[in-house]
Short mmCIF file of C-alpha atoms in Angstrom, two decimals:
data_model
loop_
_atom_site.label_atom_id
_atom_site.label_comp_id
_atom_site.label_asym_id
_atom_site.label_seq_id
_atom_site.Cartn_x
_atom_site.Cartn_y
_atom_site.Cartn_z
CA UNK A 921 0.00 0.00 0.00
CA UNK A 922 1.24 3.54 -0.53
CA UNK A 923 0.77 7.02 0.49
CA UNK A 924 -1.73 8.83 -1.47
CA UNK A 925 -0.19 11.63 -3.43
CA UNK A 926 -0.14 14.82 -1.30
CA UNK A 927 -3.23 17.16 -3.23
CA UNK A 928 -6.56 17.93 -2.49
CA UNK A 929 -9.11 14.83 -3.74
CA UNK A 930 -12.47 15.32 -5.16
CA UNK A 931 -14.87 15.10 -2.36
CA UNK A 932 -18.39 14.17 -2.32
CA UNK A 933 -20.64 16.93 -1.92
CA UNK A 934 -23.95 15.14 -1.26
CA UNK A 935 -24.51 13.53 1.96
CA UNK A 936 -25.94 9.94 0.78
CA UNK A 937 -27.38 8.92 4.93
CA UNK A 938 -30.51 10.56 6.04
CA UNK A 939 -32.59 9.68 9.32
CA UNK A 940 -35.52 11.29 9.13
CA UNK A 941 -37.60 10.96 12.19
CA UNK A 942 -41.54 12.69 13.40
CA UNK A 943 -44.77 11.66 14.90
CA UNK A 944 -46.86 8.62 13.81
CA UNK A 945 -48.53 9.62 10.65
CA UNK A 946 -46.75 12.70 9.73
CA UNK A 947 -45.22 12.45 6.02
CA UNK A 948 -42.05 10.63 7.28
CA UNK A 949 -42.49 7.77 4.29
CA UNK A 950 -43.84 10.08 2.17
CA UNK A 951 -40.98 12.56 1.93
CA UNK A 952 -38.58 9.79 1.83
CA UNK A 953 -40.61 8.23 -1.35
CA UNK A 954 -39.81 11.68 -3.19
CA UNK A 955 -36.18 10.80 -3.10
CA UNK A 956 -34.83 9.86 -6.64
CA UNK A 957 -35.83 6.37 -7.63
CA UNK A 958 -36.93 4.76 -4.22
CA UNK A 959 -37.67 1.38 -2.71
CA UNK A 960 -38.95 0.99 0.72
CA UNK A 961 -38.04 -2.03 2.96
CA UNK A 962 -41.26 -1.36 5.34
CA UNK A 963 -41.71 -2.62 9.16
CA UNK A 964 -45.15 -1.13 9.99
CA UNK A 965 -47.19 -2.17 6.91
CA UNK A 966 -47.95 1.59 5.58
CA UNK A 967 -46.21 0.72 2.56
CA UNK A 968 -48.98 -0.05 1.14
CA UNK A 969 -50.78 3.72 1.19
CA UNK A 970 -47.85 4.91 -1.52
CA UNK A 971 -47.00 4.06 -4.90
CA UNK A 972 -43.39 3.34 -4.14
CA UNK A 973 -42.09 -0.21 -4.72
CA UNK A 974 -41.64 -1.91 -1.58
CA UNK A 975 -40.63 -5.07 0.27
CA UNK A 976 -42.39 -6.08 4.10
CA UNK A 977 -39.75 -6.69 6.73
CA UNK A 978 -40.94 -8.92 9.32
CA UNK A 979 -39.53 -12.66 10.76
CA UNK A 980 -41.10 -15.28 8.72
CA UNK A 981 -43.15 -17.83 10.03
CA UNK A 982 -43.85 -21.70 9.96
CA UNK A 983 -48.04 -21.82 9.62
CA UNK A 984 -47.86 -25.17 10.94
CA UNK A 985 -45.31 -24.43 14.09
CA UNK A 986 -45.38 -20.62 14.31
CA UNK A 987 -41.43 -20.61 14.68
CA UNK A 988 -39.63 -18.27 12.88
CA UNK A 989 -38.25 -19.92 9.62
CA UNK A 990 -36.39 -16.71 7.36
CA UNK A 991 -35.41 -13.87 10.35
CA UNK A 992 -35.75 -10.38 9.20
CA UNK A 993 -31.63 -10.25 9.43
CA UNK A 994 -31.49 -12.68 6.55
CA UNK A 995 -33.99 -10.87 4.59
CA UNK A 996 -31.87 -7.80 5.01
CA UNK A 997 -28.92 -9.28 4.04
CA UNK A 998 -30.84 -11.06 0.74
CA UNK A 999 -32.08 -7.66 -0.29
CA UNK A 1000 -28.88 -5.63 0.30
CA UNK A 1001 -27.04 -7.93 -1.83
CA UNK A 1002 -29.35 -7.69 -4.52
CA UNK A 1003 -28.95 -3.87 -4.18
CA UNK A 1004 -24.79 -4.67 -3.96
CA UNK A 1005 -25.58 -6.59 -7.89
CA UNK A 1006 -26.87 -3.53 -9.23
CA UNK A 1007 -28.91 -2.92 -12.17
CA UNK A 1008 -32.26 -2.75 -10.60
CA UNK A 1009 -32.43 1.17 -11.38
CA UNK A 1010 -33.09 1.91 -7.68
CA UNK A 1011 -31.21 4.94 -6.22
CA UNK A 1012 -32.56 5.36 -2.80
CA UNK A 1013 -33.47 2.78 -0.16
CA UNK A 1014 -35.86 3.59 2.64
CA UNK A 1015 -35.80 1.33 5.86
CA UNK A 1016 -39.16 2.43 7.25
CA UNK A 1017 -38.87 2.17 10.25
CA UNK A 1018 -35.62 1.66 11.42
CA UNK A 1019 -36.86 1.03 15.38
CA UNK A 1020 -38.98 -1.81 13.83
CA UNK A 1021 -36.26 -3.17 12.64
CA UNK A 1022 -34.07 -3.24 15.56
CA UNK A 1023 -37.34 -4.56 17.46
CA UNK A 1024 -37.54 -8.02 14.96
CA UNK A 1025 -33.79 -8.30 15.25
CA UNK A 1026 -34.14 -9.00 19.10
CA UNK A 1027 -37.15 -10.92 18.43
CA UNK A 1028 -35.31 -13.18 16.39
CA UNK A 1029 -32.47 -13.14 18.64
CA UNK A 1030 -35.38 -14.29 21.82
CA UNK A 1031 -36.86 -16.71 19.99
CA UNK A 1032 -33.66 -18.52 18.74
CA UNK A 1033 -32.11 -18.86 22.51
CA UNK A 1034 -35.46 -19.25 24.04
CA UNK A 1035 -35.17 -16.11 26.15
CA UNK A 1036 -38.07 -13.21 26.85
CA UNK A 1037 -34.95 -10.30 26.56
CA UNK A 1038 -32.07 -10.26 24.54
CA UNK A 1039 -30.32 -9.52 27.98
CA UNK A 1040 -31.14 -13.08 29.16
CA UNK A 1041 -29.17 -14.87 26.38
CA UNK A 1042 -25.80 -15.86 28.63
CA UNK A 1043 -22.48 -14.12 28.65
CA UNK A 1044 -23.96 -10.96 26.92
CA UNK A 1045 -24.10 -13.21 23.63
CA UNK A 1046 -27.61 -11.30 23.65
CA UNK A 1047 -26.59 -7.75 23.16
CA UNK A 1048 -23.45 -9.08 20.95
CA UNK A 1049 -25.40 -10.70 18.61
CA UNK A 1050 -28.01 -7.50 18.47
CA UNK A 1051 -25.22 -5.26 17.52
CA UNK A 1052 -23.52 -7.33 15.38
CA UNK A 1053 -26.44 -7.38 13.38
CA UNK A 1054 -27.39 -4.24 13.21
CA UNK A 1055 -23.95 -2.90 12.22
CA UNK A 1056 -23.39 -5.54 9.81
CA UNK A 1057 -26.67 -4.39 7.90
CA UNK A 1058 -26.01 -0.65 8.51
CA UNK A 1059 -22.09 -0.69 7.36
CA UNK A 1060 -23.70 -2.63 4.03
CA UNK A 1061 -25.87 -0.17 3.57
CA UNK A 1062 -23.59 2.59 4.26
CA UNK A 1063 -21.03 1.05 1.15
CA UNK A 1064 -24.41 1.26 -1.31
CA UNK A 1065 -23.87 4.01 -3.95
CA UNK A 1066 -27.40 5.06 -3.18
CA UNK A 1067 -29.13 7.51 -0.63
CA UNK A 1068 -29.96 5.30 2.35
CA UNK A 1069 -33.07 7.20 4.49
CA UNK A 1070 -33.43 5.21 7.77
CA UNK A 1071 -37.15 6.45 9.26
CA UNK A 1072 -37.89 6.43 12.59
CA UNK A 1073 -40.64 7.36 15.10
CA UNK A 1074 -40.30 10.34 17.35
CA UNK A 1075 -41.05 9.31 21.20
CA UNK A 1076 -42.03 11.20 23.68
#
């Protein structure tokens, strides 16, 4: 490896990571969906009220057993790669909403080590395996050369 030559680089001057965040019901999705050439991984099933091309996020179930047989984490990972292939003509990707998404993650996490709370899975394997998920989908995303909007609710 070797030193970069020493001269000013050309710099990005668009910021490509947005989190846009507001009250239940307040245009979040649809300001997000006026970003160039969209497509909405949705969490709370509003999806459906826009024209945008979307994908529901949720951990899929067995009918017969109920147990969870595709987690949302593998899902993300499926669709991210197809976003890594290119040539789908998408240029923004909305996770909508991100707090959803961290929600099924644990979920998933529970229901694999038969726990209530992520905290209960031993030697803090729990809270290891929540962030390692969550960064591993967010540091993909992050390497896209699209916009990335992450959505999430404002609490109060």
């Amino acid at each position: 490896m070797a030193l970069p030559p020493n001269r000013p680089k050309k710099t990005i001057e668009t910021p490509r990571n947005y989190f846009i965040w507001g009250p239940t019901m307040n245009g979040k999705s649809f300001l997000a969906s006026e970003f160039p050439n969209p497509v909405i991984f949705n969490t709370d099933g509003n999806a459906a009220q826009i024209e945008t091309p979307s994908v529901d996020l949720k951990n899929e179930r067995d009918p017969k057993t109920g147990a969870i047989k595709t987690t949302v984490v593998e899902q993300m990972l499926e669709l991210i790669k197809d976003l890594e292939k290119g040539g789908h003509g998408f240029e923004t990707v909305v996770i909508d909403v991100i707090d959803d998404l961290v929600t099924l993650i644990e979920q998933a996490i529970c229901e694999e080590n038969s726990v209530d709370y992520v905290g209960d899975v031993p030697y803090g394997k729990g809270w290891g395996l929540r962030k390692t998920f969550i960064t591993s989908i967010v540091v993909r995303l992050k390497a896209l050369p699209m916009n990335v909007i992450y959505i999430s609710r404002y609490a109060t």
